[in-house]
């Protein structure tokens, strides 16, 4: 037996899984502030003047953040993780915290539009988690069943670019059918800038915006200056040419010019007021729902980012674990797991109970089993189930690696009978191990968390 003090000195970690037996295996709606001064400065440059009504133009990030700071796995960042924060329009990220904070590239916005369009979630400089392209409308109402989606624009990546200077009259529908409407020539929008790196043009209205000046906030002052120190900083390079489409905006049909870039989607709505004709799409909101398994309800409407029982929602560490696990499953030819609100609750309750009452076991001191806790939380189905527990590891990558190299835990994570998971990481100050992890697996896919 190892003494408690020795465990503390050696950071010994206990991890438990039970062996298969018969058919059972155990093994906001509220806005957020920018997470740090670098994110705050980046947001303030373009969006503080909008927030304080000093200028009438589109948000580049959004009125506020939609999440707090999130630690996501990224293989080429120090420790294999990076800090990110999601806004309506995109995600801020710091890939190298040891880089030059004065560089405009110290804080970047992710290649989210590219990931949504191709289905490839980047988790390292050359590592990707593979999905189907996102079937989310790139512009307008998310409930619009006829609007083009990110998957639609994925079909256009190899479509030949129009000659530079062409007046844009081409239209696109949800099924990537291209037509022409000569009436659209009256808007006078042309292909203004050919980008050889990707083989596509930037539409004139977007190129003008990317090179525009106006009120900005920098060095503690409001001044007139360039919105972007590099025209491609916010958007990245174009992945398609621009196309017109008819989309629903607040349930009203509008003709909108749409172009997908690596980092953003830009739209142009001629009937909008000055300053709002060019807008940045809600790529950050779309991506957050997509990558965390919260694409929308049965009507395609977006779910709020935070609501309901907080124990039903994944925190940043649990979300990071889910990304790692689903990438691992796909590398082994298995489907990714959905997230279960009920199993999240059951996992949280067990982790908290272990830390509070000082035990590390699948059954409670009174004999309550994992299956009992799952049923109590609302996951009461006649289906395959499993459980992994661990204590002492603070981050997702560490506990994932321990379970990956343990045959019993690894069997649970790679089980083809599992389709859904609940995850909880609970800190219990003053407890034996400080941090307690529980993952509960199930065969029946039930309700996802409304977070």
XYZ file of C-alpha atoms in Angstrom:
451
model
C 0.000 0.000 0.000
C 1.250 3.486 -0.852
C 0.918 6.120 1.812
C -1.185 9.214 1.209
C 1.875 11.443 1.420
C 3.753 9.294 -1.104
C 0.852 9.547 -3.499
C 0.956 13.303 -3.194
C 4.674 13.448 -3.860
C 4.684 11.078 -6.801
C 1.401 12.347 -8.283
C 0.268 8.735 -8.432
C -2.949 8.440 -10.445
C -5.575 5.793 -9.836
C -7.556 4.641 -12.857
C -10.176 1.911 -12.738
C -12.133 -0.046 -15.349
C -14.187 -3.168 -14.957
C -13.985 -6.110 -17.346
C -16.804 -6.979 -19.798
C -19.474 -9.239 -18.288
C -22.276 -10.566 -20.460
C -23.885 -7.635 -22.341
C -22.589 -5.009 -19.932
C -19.148 -3.439 -19.916
C -17.934 -1.218 -17.139
C -14.792 0.153 -17.779
C -25.019 31.267 -22.799
C -27.354 32.909 -23.354
C -25.281 35.173 -21.060
C -22.536 37.096 -22.847
C -18.917 36.808 -21.785
C -16.056 39.279 -21.705
C -12.898 38.635 -23.735
C -10.855 36.071 -21.820
C -7.587 38.026 -21.580
C -6.047 41.372 -22.468
C -4.861 40.143 -25.875
C -8.350 38.989 -26.858
C -9.787 42.218 -25.446
C -7.409 44.393 -27.508
C -8.162 42.410 -30.658
C -11.923 42.737 -30.140
C -11.732 46.419 -29.258
C -9.823 47.447 -32.403
C -12.811 46.957 -34.715
C -15.810 46.302 -32.479
C -15.559 48.742 -29.565
C -16.388 51.654 -31.908
C -19.463 49.709 -33.061
C -20.436 48.882 -29.481
C -20.238 52.545 -28.463
C -22.156 53.752 -31.566
C -19.173 55.657 -32.934
C -19.644 53.979 -36.322
C -22.431 52.152 -38.131
C -20.882 48.983 -39.578
C -20.872 45.211 -39.233
C -19.376 43.446 -36.237
C -16.128 41.646 -36.947
C -16.350 39.508 -33.797
C -19.725 40.213 -32.217
C -21.111 42.340 -29.393
C -19.527 40.018 -26.799
C -18.009 36.558 -26.507
C -20.346 33.564 -26.445
C -18.097 31.433 -24.228
C -15.426 31.890 -21.637
C -11.880 30.772 -22.334
C -11.763 27.192 -23.601
C -8.700 24.962 -23.701
C -8.824 22.863 -26.860
C -6.366 20.197 -28.011
C -3.889 21.344 -30.640
C -0.935 19.069 -31.216
C 1.578 21.776 -32.131
C 0.866 24.186 -29.290
C 2.852 23.939 -26.033
C 1.505 21.029 -24.021
C -0.715 19.988 -26.934
C -3.398 22.529 -26.014
C -4.306 26.110 -26.870
C -6.635 28.739 -25.461
C -9.585 29.776 -27.618
C -12.769 31.790 -27.189
C -15.865 31.759 -29.376
C -17.726 34.809 -30.673
C -20.673 35.063 -33.067
C -18.451 35.731 -36.045
C -15.432 33.533 -35.372
C -13.037 32.179 -32.729
C -10.015 33.879 -31.217
C -7.014 31.692 -30.464
C -3.455 31.896 -29.207
C -1.436 29.092 -30.757
C 1.920 30.084 -29.279
C 1.691 31.847 -25.906
C 5.470 32.400 -26.067
C 5.207 34.388 -29.311
C 5.433 38.160 -29.748
C 2.302 39.745 -28.197
C 2.913 42.824 -30.345
C 2.508 40.893 -33.576
C -0.882 41.186 -35.335
C -0.724 37.390 -35.686
C -0.288 36.688 -31.955
C -4.064 36.402 -31.692
C -5.556 34.751 -34.748
C -9.044 33.747 -35.751
C -9.330 30.116 -36.722
C -9.845 28.625 -40.162
C -13.411 27.862 -39.140
C -15.159 28.485 -42.443
C -12.712 26.149 -44.184
C -13.292 23.452 -41.545
C -17.070 23.796 -41.803
C -16.899 23.669 -45.592
C -14.597 20.659 -45.871
C -15.553 18.780 -42.691
C -11.900 18.708 -41.597
C -11.477 19.964 -38.007
C -7.885 21.040 -37.524
C -6.331 19.749 -34.288
C -2.672 20.328 -35.210
C -0.626 21.972 -37.938
C -1.011 18.813 -40.013
C -3.617 16.876 -38.043
C -7.326 16.822 -38.755
C -10.450 15.213 -37.385
C -12.616 14.118 -40.307
C -16.355 14.833 -40.548
C -18.878 15.419 -43.279
C -19.092 19.055 -44.455
C -21.506 21.045 -42.320
C -25.078 21.233 -43.576
C -25.639 24.626 -41.927
C -26.778 27.597 -44.049
C -23.859 29.949 -44.548
C -26.085 33.024 -44.396
C -29.497 34.020 -43.125
C -31.826 31.978 -40.951
C -30.504 28.611 -39.847
C -34.001 27.166 -40.311
C -33.920 28.005 -44.040
C -34.171 24.670 -45.874
C -33.362 26.106 -49.312
C -30.333 28.283 -48.552
C -26.850 27.144 -49.593
C -24.828 25.508 -46.822
C -21.152 25.090 -46.101
C -21.454 21.694 -47.797
C -22.881 23.463 -50.858
C -19.867 25.723 -51.144
C -17.557 22.755 -50.711
C -18.783 21.666 -54.158
C -17.515 24.964 -55.592
C -13.906 24.815 -54.405
C -12.705 23.542 -57.764
C -15.109 25.601 -59.871
C -13.018 27.738 -62.255
C -12.619 31.372 -61.323
C -14.291 33.969 -63.497
C -12.012 36.425 -65.325
C -10.964 39.335 -63.147
C -13.289 42.307 -63.703
C -16.351 40.158 -64.501
C -19.667 41.600 -63.332
C -21.064 38.993 -60.940
C -24.472 37.668 -62.013
C -24.015 33.968 -61.214
C -26.354 32.430 -58.623
C -26.156 29.287 -56.515
C -28.823 27.146 -54.886
C -28.602 24.661 -52.007
C -27.657 21.842 -54.387
C -24.712 23.749 -55.923
C -26.564 24.384 -59.184
C -25.127 27.494 -60.858
C -27.315 29.813 -62.932
C -27.191 33.419 -64.101
C -29.506 36.342 -63.442
C -28.583 39.330 -65.593
C -30.722 41.646 -63.450
C -28.054 41.313 -60.744
C -25.624 43.214 -62.985
C -27.390 46.373 -61.824
C -25.626 46.115 -58.483
C -22.292 46.632 -60.229
C -20.363 44.049 -58.194
C -17.301 42.668 -59.976
C -14.526 40.139 -59.425
C -11.942 42.647 -58.231
C -8.875 40.740 -57.055
C -7.607 37.353 -58.243
C -5.758 35.379 -55.542
C -3.415 32.839 -57.168
C -2.774 30.919 -53.927
C -6.322 29.546 -54.011
C -7.321 30.277 -57.603
C -10.333 32.467 -56.755
C -11.374 36.103 -56.938
C -12.450 38.468 -54.199
C -15.646 40.352 -55.021
C -15.258 44.121 -55.274
C -17.564 44.939 -52.363
C -15.603 42.590 -50.107
C -12.192 43.762 -51.327
C -13.206 47.356 -50.617
C -14.275 46.374 -47.095
C -11.094 44.369 -46.415
C -9.045 47.474 -47.307
C -11.314 50.026 -45.630
C -10.545 52.561 -42.931
C -12.697 54.073 -40.236
C -12.973 54.502 -36.484
C -10.860 51.948 -34.591
C -9.661 51.653 -31.008
C -5.949 51.198 -30.417
C -3.482 52.118 -27.684
C -6.343 53.283 -25.500
C -7.676 55.785 -28.046
C -10.318 56.044 -30.744
C -8.708 57.037 -34.031
C -9.353 56.706 -37.749
C -7.260 53.938 -39.234
C -7.202 50.744 -41.242
C -9.638 48.142 -39.952
C -7.128 45.395 -40.758
C -3.366 45.705 -40.829
C -3.413 43.014 -43.515
C -6.485 42.748 -45.776
C -6.562 38.967 -45.360
C -6.064 39.009 -41.567
C -9.721 38.597 -40.680
C -10.941 36.601 -43.653
C -8.072 34.453 -44.851
C -7.887 33.675 -48.558
C -10.982 33.072 -50.724
C -11.997 29.423 -51.097
C -14.618 30.105 -53.767
C -15.672 32.951 -55.994
C -18.693 34.956 -54.813
C -22.220 33.892 -55.813
C -25.657 35.398 -55.373
C -28.340 33.394 -53.603
C -31.817 33.879 -52.220
C -31.884 33.322 -48.464
C -34.326 33.883 -45.634
C -33.376 36.696 -43.243
C -35.844 36.923 -40.370
C -38.152 34.822 -42.572
C -37.973 37.372 -45.399
C -36.448 36.402 -48.771
C -33.446 38.498 -49.791
C -30.920 38.442 -52.610
C -27.510 38.144 -50.966
C -24.002 37.863 -52.401
C -22.020 35.220 -50.481
C -18.315 34.394 -50.464
C -16.548 31.808 -48.316
C -13.000 32.554 -47.194
C -10.725 30.405 -45.051
C -11.658 32.196 -41.832
C -14.923 33.985 -42.541
C -18.020 34.168 -44.675
C -18.767 37.636 -46.040
C -22.175 38.646 -47.361
C -23.416 41.661 -49.296
C -27.091 42.660 -49.091
C -27.749 45.663 -51.378
C -30.964 46.657 -49.599
C -29.309 46.902 -46.174
C -28.396 50.324 -44.719
C -24.948 51.745 -45.379
C -22.397 50.100 -43.106
C -24.379 46.862 -42.941
C -24.440 45.913 -46.615
C -21.239 43.941 -46.105
C -21.539 41.681 -43.069
C -19.531 38.869 -41.517
C -21.488 35.634 -41.177
C -21.982 33.874 -37.848
C -19.200 31.384 -38.503
C -18.126 31.202 -34.853
C -21.625 30.339 -33.692
C -22.072 27.780 -36.483
C -18.736 26.149 -35.773
C -19.273 25.922 -32.008
C -22.575 24.111 -32.447
C -21.123 21.858 -35.135
C -17.895 20.752 -33.495
C -19.423 20.264 -30.051
C -22.373 18.328 -31.401
C -24.991 21.065 -30.971
C -26.053 21.788 -34.525
C -29.669 22.613 -33.722
C -33.066 21.209 -32.868
C -35.406 19.376 -35.232
C -36.296 22.634 -36.981
C -32.680 23.554 -37.675
C -32.761 26.512 -35.288
C -29.590 27.174 -33.284
C -29.527 26.202 -29.659
C -28.460 28.727 -27.011
C -24.895 28.354 -25.847
C -25.715 28.186 -22.142
C -28.940 27.129 -20.490
C -30.460 24.466 -18.295
C -28.612 22.305 -15.760
C -24.901 23.266 -15.849
C -24.013 19.687 -14.888
C -25.537 18.591 -18.208
C -23.016 20.706 -20.110
C -19.399 19.929 -20.937
C -16.768 22.276 -19.589
C -13.641 23.108 -21.591
C -11.703 20.078 -20.329
C -14.544 17.646 -21.014
C -15.087 19.179 -24.451
C -11.401 18.718 -25.202
C -11.609 15.087 -24.141
C -14.558 14.493 -26.479
C -12.609 15.940 -29.405
C -9.625 13.701 -28.626
C -11.795 10.613 -28.218
C -13.788 11.120 -31.400
C -10.632 11.716 -33.401
C -9.204 8.497 -31.927
C -12.345 6.530 -32.796
C -12.343 7.783 -36.362
C -8.670 6.884 -36.736
C -9.734 3.354 -35.789
C -12.622 3.196 -38.249
C -15.387 3.926 -35.714
C -18.138 6.535 -35.661
C -17.716 9.553 -33.357
C -19.786 9.623 -30.174
C -22.666 11.988 -29.515
C -22.893 13.758 -26.169
C -25.684 12.893 -23.733
C -27.060 15.430 -21.259
C -28.247 12.679 -18.899
C -24.912 10.868 -18.948
C -23.093 14.162 -18.331
C -25.191 14.639 -15.200
C -24.596 11.062 -14.014
C -20.852 11.447 -14.626
C -20.704 14.748 -12.754
C -22.561 13.358 -9.753
C -20.240 10.367 -9.476
C -17.039 12.418 -9.829
C -18.253 14.868 -7.201
C -19.340 12.090 -4.864
C -15.982 10.298 -5.101
C -14.071 13.460 -4.277
C -16.398 14.617 -1.525
C -16.595 11.279 0.280
C -13.055 10.084 -0.353
C -13.381 6.917 -2.423
C -12.371 5.838 -5.929
C -14.629 3.060 -7.187
C -17.436 2.386 -9.619
C -19.886 1.582 -6.811
C -20.646 4.032 -4.013
C -20.068 2.980 -0.369
C -23.798 2.184 -0.179
C -23.580 -0.056 -3.231
C -25.103 2.277 -5.815
C -23.892 1.049 -9.225
C -23.038 2.994 -12.373
C -26.237 1.701 -13.929
C -28.229 3.012 -10.945
C -26.778 6.493 -11.379
C -27.420 6.483 -15.125
C -31.057 5.543 -14.560
C -31.486 8.187 -11.874
C -30.180 10.831 -14.275
C -32.726 9.800 -16.922
C -30.680 7.401 -19.035
C -32.904 4.373 -18.398
C -32.644 2.326 -21.575
C -32.145 -1.368 -22.245
C -28.861 -0.845 -23.998
C -25.112 -1.402 -23.842
C -23.285 0.764 -21.304
C -19.839 1.242 -19.776
C -17.900 3.474 -17.379
C -14.326 4.726 -16.943
C -13.110 6.632 -13.883
C -9.831 8.325 -13.005
C -8.451 10.726 -10.420
C -5.535 13.113 -10.217
C -5.164 14.219 -13.833
C -5.891 17.874 -14.454
C -6.156 17.950 -18.245
C -7.959 16.022 -20.950
C -4.868 14.950 -22.868
C -3.340 13.294 -19.800
C -6.373 11.251 -18.786
C -7.037 10.306 -22.405
C -3.504 8.940 -22.753
C -3.789 6.923 -19.526
C -7.051 5.373 -20.655
C -5.738 4.789 -24.194
C -2.826 2.745 -22.836
C -4.980 0.722 -20.433
C -6.632 -2.252 -22.122
C -9.909 -2.124 -20.183
C -10.404 1.610 -20.610
C -9.286 1.511 -24.219
C -11.799 -1.248 -24.912
C -14.576 1.006 -23.644
C -13.413 3.991 -25.705
C -13.181 1.911 -28.899
C -16.286 -0.191 -28.398
C -18.375 -0.403 -31.593
C -21.443 -0.866 -29.393
C -21.126 2.636 -27.930
C -22.815 5.599 -29.632
C -23.066 8.241 -26.903
C -20.992 9.471 -23.978
C -21.249 11.573 -20.832
C -18.119 13.231 -19.456
C -17.343 15.094 -16.257
C -14.185 16.491 -14.713
C -14.827 17.769 -11.191
C -12.370 19.588 -8.942
C -12.868 18.867 -5.224
C -10.540 21.098 -3.144
C -9.013 19.316 -0.158
C -9.797 15.849 -1.523
C -7.281 13.016 -1.900
C -6.631 13.603 -5.610
C -8.075 17.043 -6.317
C -9.577 16.188 -9.716
C -11.988 13.352 -10.524
C -12.999 12.128 -13.993
C -15.959 9.954 -14.981
C -17.012 8.940 -18.480
C -20.208 6.986 -19.051
C -20.854 5.269 -22.367
C -24.175 4.143 -23.829
C -25.558 2.448 -26.900
C -28.775 4.469 -27.146
C -28.454 8.044 -28.389
C -30.666 10.242 -26.233
C -31.056 14.018 -25.868
C -27.983 16.170 -26.312
C -27.280 18.943 -23.787
C -28.946 22.313 -24.430
C -25.831 24.337 -23.684
